[in-house]
XYZ file of C-alpha atoms in Angstrom:
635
model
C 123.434 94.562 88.053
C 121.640 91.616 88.442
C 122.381 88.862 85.231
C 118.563 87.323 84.792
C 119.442 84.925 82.004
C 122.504 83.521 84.930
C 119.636 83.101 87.710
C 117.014 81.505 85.041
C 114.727 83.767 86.321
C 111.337 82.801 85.271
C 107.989 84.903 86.047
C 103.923 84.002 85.656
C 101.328 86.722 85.757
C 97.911 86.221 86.927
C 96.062 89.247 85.884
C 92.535 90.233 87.898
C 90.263 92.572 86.550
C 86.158 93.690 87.466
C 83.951 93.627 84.701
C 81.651 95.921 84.185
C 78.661 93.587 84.219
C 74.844 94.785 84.284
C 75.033 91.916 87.282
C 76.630 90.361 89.944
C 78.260 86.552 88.643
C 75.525 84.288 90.089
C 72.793 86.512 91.340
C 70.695 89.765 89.768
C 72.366 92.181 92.179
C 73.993 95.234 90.526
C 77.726 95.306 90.600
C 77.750 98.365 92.713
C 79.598 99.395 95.872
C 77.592 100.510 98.897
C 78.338 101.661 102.314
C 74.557 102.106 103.688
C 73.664 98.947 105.384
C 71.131 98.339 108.245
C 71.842 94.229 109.206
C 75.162 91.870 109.697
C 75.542 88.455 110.096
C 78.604 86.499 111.481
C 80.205 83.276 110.889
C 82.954 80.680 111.731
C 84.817 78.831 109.065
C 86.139 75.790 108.997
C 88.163 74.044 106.093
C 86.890 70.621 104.889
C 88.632 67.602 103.156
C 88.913 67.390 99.704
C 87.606 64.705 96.972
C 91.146 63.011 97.793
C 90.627 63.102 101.761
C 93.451 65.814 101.880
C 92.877 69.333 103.709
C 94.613 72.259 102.329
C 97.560 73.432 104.269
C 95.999 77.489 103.029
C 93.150 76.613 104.797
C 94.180 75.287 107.922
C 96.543 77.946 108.339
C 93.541 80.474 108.067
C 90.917 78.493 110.242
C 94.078 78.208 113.244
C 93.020 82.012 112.963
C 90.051 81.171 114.941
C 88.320 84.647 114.054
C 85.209 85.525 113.759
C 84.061 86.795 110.792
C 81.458 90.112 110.399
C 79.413 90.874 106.941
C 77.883 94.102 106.166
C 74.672 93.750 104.108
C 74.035 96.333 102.088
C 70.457 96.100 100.658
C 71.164 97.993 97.421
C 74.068 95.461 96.009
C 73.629 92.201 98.282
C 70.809 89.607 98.385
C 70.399 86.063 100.228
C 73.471 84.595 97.689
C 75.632 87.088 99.177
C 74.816 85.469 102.742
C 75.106 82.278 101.266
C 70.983 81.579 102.519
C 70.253 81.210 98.895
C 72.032 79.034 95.703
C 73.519 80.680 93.361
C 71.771 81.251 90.401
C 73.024 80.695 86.370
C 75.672 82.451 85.370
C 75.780 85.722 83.741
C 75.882 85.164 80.797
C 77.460 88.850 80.360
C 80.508 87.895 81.923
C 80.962 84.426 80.146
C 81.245 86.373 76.578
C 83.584 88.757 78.000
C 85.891 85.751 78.682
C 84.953 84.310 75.784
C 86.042 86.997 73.593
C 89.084 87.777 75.502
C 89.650 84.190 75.083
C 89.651 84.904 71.547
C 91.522 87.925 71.528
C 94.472 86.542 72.833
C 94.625 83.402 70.385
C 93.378 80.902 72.748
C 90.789 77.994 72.440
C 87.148 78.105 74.258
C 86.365 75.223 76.177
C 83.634 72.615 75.388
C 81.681 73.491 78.567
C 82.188 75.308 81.327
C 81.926 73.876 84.784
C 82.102 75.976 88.015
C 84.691 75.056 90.675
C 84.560 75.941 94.319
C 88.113 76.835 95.586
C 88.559 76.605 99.712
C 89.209 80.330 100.846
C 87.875 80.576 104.357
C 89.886 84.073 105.222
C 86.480 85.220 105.540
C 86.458 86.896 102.194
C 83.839 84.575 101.300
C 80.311 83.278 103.273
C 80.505 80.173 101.886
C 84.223 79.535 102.216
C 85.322 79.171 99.027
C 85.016 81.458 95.691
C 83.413 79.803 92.627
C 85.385 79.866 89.573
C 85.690 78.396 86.445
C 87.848 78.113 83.179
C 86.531 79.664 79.857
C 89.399 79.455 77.450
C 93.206 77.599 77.157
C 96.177 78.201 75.124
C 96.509 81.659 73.707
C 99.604 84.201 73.483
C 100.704 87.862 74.309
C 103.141 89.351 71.623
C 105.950 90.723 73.188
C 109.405 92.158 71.858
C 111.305 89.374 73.675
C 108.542 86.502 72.322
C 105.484 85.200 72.798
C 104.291 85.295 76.015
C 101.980 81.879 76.509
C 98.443 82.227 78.457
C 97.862 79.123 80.303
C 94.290 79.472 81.139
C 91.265 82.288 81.384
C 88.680 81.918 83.917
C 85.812 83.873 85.135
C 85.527 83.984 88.862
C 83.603 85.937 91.389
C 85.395 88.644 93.456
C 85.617 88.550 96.873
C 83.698 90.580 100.055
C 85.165 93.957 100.560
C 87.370 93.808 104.086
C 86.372 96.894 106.271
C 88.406 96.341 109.869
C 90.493 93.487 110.713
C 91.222 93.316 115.119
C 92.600 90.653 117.221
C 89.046 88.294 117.200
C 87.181 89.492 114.499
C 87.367 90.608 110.659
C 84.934 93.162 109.210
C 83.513 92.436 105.504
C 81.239 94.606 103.131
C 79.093 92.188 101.029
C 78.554 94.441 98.430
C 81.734 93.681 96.157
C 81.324 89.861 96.853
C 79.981 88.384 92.948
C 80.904 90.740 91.025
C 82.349 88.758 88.211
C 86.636 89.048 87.615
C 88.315 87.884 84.776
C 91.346 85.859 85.556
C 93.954 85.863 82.814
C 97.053 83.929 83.754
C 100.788 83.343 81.493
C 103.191 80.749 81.312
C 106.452 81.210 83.198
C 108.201 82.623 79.942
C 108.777 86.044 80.973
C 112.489 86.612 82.230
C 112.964 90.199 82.941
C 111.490 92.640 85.560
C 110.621 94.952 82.693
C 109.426 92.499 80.184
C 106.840 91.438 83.224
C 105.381 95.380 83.026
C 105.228 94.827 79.334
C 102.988 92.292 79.306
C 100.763 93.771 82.305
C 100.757 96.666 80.256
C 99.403 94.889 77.106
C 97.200 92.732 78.580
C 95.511 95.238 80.988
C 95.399 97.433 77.986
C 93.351 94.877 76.218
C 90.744 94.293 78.712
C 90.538 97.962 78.898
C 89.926 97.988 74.962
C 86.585 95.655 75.533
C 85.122 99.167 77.378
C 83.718 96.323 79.568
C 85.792 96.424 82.584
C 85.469 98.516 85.707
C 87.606 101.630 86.418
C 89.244 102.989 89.203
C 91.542 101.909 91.892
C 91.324 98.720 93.471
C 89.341 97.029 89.822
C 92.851 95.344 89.149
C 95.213 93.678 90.554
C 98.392 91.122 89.121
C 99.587 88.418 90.993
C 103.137 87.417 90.948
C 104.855 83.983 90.680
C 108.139 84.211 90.254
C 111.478 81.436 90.699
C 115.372 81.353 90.024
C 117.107 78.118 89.648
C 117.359 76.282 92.655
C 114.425 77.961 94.128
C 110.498 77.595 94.276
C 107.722 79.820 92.545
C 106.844 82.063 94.976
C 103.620 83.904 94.241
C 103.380 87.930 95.454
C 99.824 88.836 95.847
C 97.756 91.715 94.911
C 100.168 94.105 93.128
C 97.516 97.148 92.012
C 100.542 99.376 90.499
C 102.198 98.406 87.286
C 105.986 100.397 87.825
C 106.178 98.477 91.161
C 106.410 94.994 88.993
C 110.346 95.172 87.951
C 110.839 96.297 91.586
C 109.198 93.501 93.525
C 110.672 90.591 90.568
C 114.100 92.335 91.625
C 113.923 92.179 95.242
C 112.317 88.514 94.706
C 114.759 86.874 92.904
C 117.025 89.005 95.482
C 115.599 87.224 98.181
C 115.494 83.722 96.501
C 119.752 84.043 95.557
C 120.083 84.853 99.288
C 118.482 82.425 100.661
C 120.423 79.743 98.475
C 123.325 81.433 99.583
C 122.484 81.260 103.221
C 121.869 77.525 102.826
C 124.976 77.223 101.460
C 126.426 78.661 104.323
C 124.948 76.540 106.712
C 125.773 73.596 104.909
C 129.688 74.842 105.079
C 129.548 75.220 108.782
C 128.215 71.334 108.884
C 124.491 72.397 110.333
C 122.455 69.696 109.835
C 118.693 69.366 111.203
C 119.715 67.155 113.197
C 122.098 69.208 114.905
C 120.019 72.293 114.900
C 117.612 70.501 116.049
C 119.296 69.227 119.198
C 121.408 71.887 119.833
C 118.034 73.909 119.913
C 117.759 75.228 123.646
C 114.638 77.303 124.995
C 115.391 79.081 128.222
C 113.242 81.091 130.030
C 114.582 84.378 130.964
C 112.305 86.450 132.577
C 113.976 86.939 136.034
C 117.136 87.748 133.615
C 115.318 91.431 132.355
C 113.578 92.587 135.328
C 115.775 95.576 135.754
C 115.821 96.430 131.782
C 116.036 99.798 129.934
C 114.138 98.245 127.095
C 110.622 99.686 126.676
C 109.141 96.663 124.498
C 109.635 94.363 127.260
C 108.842 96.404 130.295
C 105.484 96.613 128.868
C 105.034 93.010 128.003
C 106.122 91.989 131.625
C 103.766 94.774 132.701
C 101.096 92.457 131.560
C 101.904 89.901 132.561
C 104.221 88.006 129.907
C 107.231 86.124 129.651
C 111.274 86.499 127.924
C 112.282 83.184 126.232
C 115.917 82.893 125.135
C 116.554 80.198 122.245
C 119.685 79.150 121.238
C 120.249 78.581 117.439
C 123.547 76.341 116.371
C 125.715 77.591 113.487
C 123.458 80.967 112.927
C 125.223 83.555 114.195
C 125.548 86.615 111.398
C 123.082 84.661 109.636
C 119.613 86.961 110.819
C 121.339 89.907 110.033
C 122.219 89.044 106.046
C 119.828 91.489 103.864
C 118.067 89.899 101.512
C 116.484 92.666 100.218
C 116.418 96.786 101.120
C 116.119 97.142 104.667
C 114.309 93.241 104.969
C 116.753 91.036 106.374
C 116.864 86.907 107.402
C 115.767 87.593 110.524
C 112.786 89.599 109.314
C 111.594 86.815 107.552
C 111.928 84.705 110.989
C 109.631 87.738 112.366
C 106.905 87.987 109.810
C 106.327 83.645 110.564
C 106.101 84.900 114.422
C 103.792 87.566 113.828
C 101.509 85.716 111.170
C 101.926 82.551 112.628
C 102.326 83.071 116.428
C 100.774 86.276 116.648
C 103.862 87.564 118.471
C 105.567 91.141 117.592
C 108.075 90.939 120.215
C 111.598 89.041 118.897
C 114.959 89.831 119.334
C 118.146 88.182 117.550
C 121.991 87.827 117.831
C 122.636 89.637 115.297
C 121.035 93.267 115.965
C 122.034 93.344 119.260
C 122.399 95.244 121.400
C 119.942 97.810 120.749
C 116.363 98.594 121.294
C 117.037 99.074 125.250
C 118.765 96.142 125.312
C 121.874 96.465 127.020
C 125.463 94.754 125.804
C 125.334 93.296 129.923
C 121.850 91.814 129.082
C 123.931 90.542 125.771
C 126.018 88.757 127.462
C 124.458 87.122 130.221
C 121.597 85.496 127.357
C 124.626 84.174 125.511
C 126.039 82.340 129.482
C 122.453 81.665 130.204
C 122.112 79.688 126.603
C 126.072 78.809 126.242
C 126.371 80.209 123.178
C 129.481 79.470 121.926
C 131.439 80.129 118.482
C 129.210 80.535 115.199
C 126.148 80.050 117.261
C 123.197 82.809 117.419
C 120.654 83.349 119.558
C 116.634 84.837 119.715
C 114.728 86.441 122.288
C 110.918 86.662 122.381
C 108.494 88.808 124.241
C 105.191 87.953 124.986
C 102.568 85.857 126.783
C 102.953 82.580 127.640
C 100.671 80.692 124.895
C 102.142 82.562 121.975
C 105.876 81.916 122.816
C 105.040 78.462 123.108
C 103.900 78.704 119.345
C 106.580 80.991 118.185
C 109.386 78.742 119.383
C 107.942 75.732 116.983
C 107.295 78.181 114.360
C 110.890 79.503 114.403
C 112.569 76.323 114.284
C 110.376 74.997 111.456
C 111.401 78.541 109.622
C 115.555 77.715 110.831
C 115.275 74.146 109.752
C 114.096 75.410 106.538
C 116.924 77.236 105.776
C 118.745 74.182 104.690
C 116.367 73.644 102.041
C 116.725 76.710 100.629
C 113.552 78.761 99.634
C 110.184 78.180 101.179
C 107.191 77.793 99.200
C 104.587 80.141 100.518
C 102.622 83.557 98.867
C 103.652 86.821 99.900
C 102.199 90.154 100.308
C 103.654 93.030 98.390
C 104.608 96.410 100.282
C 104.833 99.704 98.798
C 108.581 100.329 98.563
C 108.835 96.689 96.568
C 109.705 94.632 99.138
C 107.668 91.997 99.969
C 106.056 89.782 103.695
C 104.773 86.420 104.481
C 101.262 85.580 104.157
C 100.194 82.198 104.411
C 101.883 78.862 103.096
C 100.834 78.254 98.843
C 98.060 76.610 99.085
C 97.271 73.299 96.886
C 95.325 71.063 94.570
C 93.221 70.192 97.876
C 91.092 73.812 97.718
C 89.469 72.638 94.205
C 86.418 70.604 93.585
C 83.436 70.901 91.888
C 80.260 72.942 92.520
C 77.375 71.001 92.662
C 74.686 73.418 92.654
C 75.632 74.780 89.327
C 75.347 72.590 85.898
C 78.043 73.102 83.502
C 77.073 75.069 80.320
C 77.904 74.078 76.669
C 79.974 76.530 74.515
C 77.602 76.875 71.586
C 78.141 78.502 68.253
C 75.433 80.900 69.340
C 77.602 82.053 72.140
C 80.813 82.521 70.068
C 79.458 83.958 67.795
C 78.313 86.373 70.299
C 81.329 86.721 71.820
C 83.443 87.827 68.176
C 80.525 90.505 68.311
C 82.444 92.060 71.493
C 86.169 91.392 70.957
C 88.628 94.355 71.582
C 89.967 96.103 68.591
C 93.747 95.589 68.204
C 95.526 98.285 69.935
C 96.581 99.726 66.141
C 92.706 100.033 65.161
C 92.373 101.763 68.542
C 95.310 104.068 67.872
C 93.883 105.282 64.511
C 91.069 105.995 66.278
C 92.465 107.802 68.809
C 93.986 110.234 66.041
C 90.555 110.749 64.388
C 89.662 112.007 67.321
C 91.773 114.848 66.943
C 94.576 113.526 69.198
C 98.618 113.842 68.251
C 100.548 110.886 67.574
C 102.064 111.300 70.274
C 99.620 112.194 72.842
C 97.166 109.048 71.265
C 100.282 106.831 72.258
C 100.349 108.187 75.910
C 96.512 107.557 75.990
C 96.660 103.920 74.173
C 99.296 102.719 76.880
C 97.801 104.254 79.836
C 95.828 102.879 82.791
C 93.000 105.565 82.488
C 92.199 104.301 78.447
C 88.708 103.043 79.977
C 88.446 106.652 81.824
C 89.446 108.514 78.673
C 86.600 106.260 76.830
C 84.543 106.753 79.252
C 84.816 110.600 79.437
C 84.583 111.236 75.825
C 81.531 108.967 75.453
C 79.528 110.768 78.335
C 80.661 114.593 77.838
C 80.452 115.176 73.779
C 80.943 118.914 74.188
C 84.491 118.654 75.766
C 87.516 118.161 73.154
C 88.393 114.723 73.617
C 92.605 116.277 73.107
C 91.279 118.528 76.224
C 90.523 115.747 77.978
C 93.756 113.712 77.042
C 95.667 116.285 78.033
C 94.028 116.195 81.247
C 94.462 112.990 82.079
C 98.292 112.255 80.275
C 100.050 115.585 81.558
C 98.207 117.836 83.586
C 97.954 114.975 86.205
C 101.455 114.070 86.094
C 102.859 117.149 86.163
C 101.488 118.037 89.603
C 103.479 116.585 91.536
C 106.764 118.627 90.659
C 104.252 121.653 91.379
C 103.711 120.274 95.155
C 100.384 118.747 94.317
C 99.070 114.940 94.759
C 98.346 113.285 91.549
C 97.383 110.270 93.930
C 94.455 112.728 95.187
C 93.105 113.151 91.586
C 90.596 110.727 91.353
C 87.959 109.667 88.539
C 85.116 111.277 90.677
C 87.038 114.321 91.189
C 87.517 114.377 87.603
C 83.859 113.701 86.659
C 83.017 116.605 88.681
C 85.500 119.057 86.496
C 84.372 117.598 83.145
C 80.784 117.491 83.801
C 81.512 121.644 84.660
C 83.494 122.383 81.161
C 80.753 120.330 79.599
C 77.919 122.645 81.317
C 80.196 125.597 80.512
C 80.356 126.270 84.192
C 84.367 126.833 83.704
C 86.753 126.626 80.756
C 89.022 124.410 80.136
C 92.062 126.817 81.173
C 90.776 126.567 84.518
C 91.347 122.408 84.711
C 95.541 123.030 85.829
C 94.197 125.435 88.684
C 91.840 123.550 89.919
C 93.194 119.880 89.915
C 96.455 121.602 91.387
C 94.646 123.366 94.126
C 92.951 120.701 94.920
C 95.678 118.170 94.953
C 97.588 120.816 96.938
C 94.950 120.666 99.757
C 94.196 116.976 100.056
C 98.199 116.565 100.084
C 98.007 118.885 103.222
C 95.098 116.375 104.651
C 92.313 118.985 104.157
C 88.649 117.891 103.893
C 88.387 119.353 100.359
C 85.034 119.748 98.219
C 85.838 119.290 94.938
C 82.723 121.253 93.775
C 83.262 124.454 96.140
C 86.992 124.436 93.945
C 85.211 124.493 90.946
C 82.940 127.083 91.435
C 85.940 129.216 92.804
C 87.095 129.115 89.237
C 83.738 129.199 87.561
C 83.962 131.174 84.055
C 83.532 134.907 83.986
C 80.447 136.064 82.321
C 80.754 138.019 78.458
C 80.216 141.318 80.015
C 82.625 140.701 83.025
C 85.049 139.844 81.136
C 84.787 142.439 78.577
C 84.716 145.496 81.789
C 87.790 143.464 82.902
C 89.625 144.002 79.460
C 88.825 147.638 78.650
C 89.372 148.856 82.504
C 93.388 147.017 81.845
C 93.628 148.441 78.676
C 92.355 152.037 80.202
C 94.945 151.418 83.096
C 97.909 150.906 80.945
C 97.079 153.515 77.795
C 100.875 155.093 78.881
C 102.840 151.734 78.423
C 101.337 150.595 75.675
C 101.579 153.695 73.751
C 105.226 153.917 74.562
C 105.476 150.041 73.752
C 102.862 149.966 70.560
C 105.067 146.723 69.242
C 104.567 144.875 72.206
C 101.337 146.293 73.132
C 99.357 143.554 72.446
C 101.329 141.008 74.720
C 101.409 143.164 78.115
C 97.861 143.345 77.807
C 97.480 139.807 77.630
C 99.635 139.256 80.613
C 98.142 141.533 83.040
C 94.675 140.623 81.745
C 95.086 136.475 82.017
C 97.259 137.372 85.695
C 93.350 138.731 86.620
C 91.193 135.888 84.909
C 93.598 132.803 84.709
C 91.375 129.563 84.847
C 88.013 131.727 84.747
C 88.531 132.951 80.737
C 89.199 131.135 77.667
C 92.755 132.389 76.222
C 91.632 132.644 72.992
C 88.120 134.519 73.924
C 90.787 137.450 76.097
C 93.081 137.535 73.062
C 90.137 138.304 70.698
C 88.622 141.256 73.206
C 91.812 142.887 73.522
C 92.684 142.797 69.531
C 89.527 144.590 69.431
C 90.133 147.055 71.665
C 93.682 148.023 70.378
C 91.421 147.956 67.149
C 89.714 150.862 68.812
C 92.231 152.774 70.194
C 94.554 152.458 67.336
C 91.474 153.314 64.879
């Protein structure tokens, strides 16, 4: 059990979230997604210097890429500010209020004016190369059981293009999510638990959700991590899009960040220096070494053509095989800098060896070929020639920053909680100020505007929630769920479905497919606009919903093209006089038994009759037929 308080472990959240804007942030495009587009355009990037002279090291690191960069242009949500041919226009000022009151909502202080800020992102994700963005609001709190929770700043940004393919040369964007306008909400580092992190997610997801302004569905929000121990650096985990995989990623962070101090301890014992490491540093090719090899990696990288370095690491031997977190040990953090930096998959090291064809004879002529000797380790890489040249300076930069302890970069987060290198954190270089955009004073107009649109408190939304003819219980699971937009959203648009059928729906009947075999993964808001849109028609009843959303689940689990429609209409609802031959030819078929059985008459005629029309009947509508019909009989 890990003791937080002992590691002063200290997390930020930056929460991103779509609004659900009439239009894009600085153009009139609709904030729509499209796939139908007939032109592309392509660009290079290139990063530039900043107001101080400086270059950000982010940037760099992307433009060493040296990819090209391929936009789709849909017609129906893009326009020439999309392609950057055109400047951007005002800014909505939709999205500005949203902040505003959010701003509000959370305590915090509107700015005087609002200026727009261009931040250097030239992964492609942008034409321009960098995302506009600007502040709204400052100061502000989250209540949480533990404290106060303190929001640093809110801004209102745009969101990025939509990436489609990513190969060796080139990256693939859709233009059509580029603009639309995010909401940026970012915390102090006061939070010091995993699960006082999911809290506040929770609550402040739940209040942009509350503002029935924000987009819904996968992929409209994301948190970003930042998260140190003492002795450590904040280390920022990017685009986390599931809420129970925050404690699990802040675990395996501050994991990572205790093993790394405890490897540089290590080092330190042995008496590795940089300077040491850095002489004792040997590169040795060793081609001619592995023509005869078992192993299938690098019989297929000599096939074309490439090359087996052997490098010989002082003081690191056992050191690449420590785990720093499940199944993601030291030397897999030397791999992802190889792969990201180098653009080299092929690396070997002391410490798993031998194994993957690599024989212990191989073993041990690398260690006479290097003389290895006593705590010293040693990596091979597989490759062509240009790339092992850059992997060997990229893994001693990595090994001499061992010493120091944790690196500061931003990672990507996996889906088991573990996390990989990105890119170094980029810095105060990627900001300056847009120039084709005048800043816009905060007037009483606009906040006054803005308190016209600010959330209700999540108690006003929970009495609400009961008037609607909801539990307690089941308006709790609702109020502190992801899908409180979707629930909104459904209630609003299909008046003739219960809103506690629809609930239900979406708090338990979801969930509990998965212990029936199903997908809840599968059961998306369009599938589920399809179903209520039926019961709303009166195409099925609402007894059906289980069968079909488990069926369905079932068959996309199974990797089935499935038509969500075609299910429905498998379970569409039994007409009034099909039902009604379906309950007196039962109750015909089983006069013996339920003569014999008069007490329990009525309940075997309800099972064999719903075992016929189960998800194609309304319970109480078959209950009511057959009470009449023992009515008859009995009469």
């Amino acid at each position: 059990m890990i003791d937080y308080n002992k590691l002063g472990l200290k997390v930020g959240l930056e929460i991103h979230q779509q609004l659900d804007t009439s239009t894009k942030l600085f153009c009139n495009c609709p904030t729509i997604l499209s796939e139908e587009y007939k032109n592309t355009l392509e660009r290079y990037l290139r990063p530039v210097f900043s107001e101080t002279g400086e270059i950000d090291v982010a940037a760099l690191f992307e433009w060493e890429k040296n990819k090209k960069y391929v936009y789709r242009i849909p017609q129906q949500a893009t326009c020439l500010v999309e392609c950057d041919e055109e400047p951007p226009h005002r800014m909505s000022e939709e999205a500005l209020l949203i902040g505003l009151a959010m701003t509000l909502a959370f305590h915090g202080t509107p700015v005087d004016e609002v200026y727009v800020m261009r931040k250097v992102v030239i992964d492609g994700s942008n034409t321009s190369g960098f995302q506009r963005t600007s502040i709204v609001g400052l100061g502000g709190y989250v209540e949480d059981e533990d404290g106060k929770v303190s929001i640093q700043t809110i801004a209102i940004e745009e969101d990025a293009a939509r990436k489609i393919e990513d190969t060796k040369d080139s990256v693939i964007y859709n233009l059509d999510r580029l603009g639309i306008p995010l909401i940026e909400i970012s915390t102090g580092p006061d939070i010091h638990s995993p699960e006082q992190a999911k809290r506040v997610a929770l609550k402040i997801g739940q209040m942009l959700r509350l503002t029935g302004r924000v987009k819904r569905g996968l992929g409209t929000i994301r948190q970003d991590l930042n998260i140190s121990i003492i002795g450590g650096v904040k280390t920022e985990i990017k685009g986390v899009q599931e809420l129970d995989l925050i404690p699990k990623l802040i675990e395996y962070e501050a994991m990572r960040q205790l093993k790394l101090l405890e490897i540089k301890d290590e080092l330190i014992r042995r008496g590795a220096t940089k300077e040491n490491i850095s002489s004792g540093y040997v590169v040795k090719d060793l081609t001619e070494l592995f023509k005869e090899t078992k192993s299938n990696v690098i019989l297929r990288e000599l096939k074309k053509g490439g090359k087996v370095y052997g490098i010989k690491v002082p003081h690191f031997k056992g050191i690449f095989g420590i785990e720093l977190m499940p199944s993601r040990r030291f030397g897999t953090e030397v791999s992802d800098y190889v792969k990201v930096l180098a653009g080299l998959g092929g690396i070997f090291h002391i410490d798993e060896l031998p194994n993957y064809g690599i024989s212990q004879e191989e073993v041990n002529k690398v260690k006479d070929e290097l003389n290895v000797k006593d705590d010293d380790g040693f990596i091979l890489i597989v490759g062509e020639k240009s790339k092992l040249d850059i992997a060997v300076q990229v893994i001693k930069d990595r090994l001499l920053y061992a010493l120091e302890g944790v690196p500061k970069e931003t990672r990507g987060a996996n889906e088991d909680g573990t996390t990989r290198f990105l890119r170094p954190q980029p810095g105060a270089a990627r900001m300056y100020p847009e120039t084709d955009i005048p800043p816009i004073r905060i007037t009483e107009d606009l906040i006054k505007k803005a308190k016209e649109i600010i959330p209700p408190t999540p108690e006003e939304k929970l009495k609400s929630l009961i008037n609607l003819g909801l539990s307690e219980e089941l308006a709790k699971q609702v109020l502190n769920s992801p899908r409180l937009d979707s629930f909104d959203y459904f209630v609003k648009k299909y008046p003739k479905v219960p809103p506690v059928v629809i609930a239900t729906t979406l708090e338990n009947t979801i969930k509990s497919l998965k212990s029936q075999g199903g997908d809840p993964e599968a059961i998306t808001d369009d599938v589920l606009e399809s179903i209520f849109n039926a019961l709303n028609s009166g195409k099925i009843s609402k007894d059906s919903i289980p069968e079909i959303l488990l069926k369905y689940s079932k068959e996309r689990k199974e990797g089935e093209n499935v038509n969500i429609d075609k299910i429905i209409t498998i379970f569409s609802s039994l007409s009034e006089e099909e039902l009604e031959k379906i309950v007196k030819e039962t109750v015909e078929t089983s006069k013996e038994e339920i003569i014999k059985k008069r007490d329990k008459a009525f309940n075997i005629l309800m099972g064999k009759v719903m075992s016929k029309v189960r998800g194609r009947a309304d319970g109480k509508r078959v209950a009511d037929l057959i009470r009449r019909e023992l009515e008859r009989i009995n009469g």
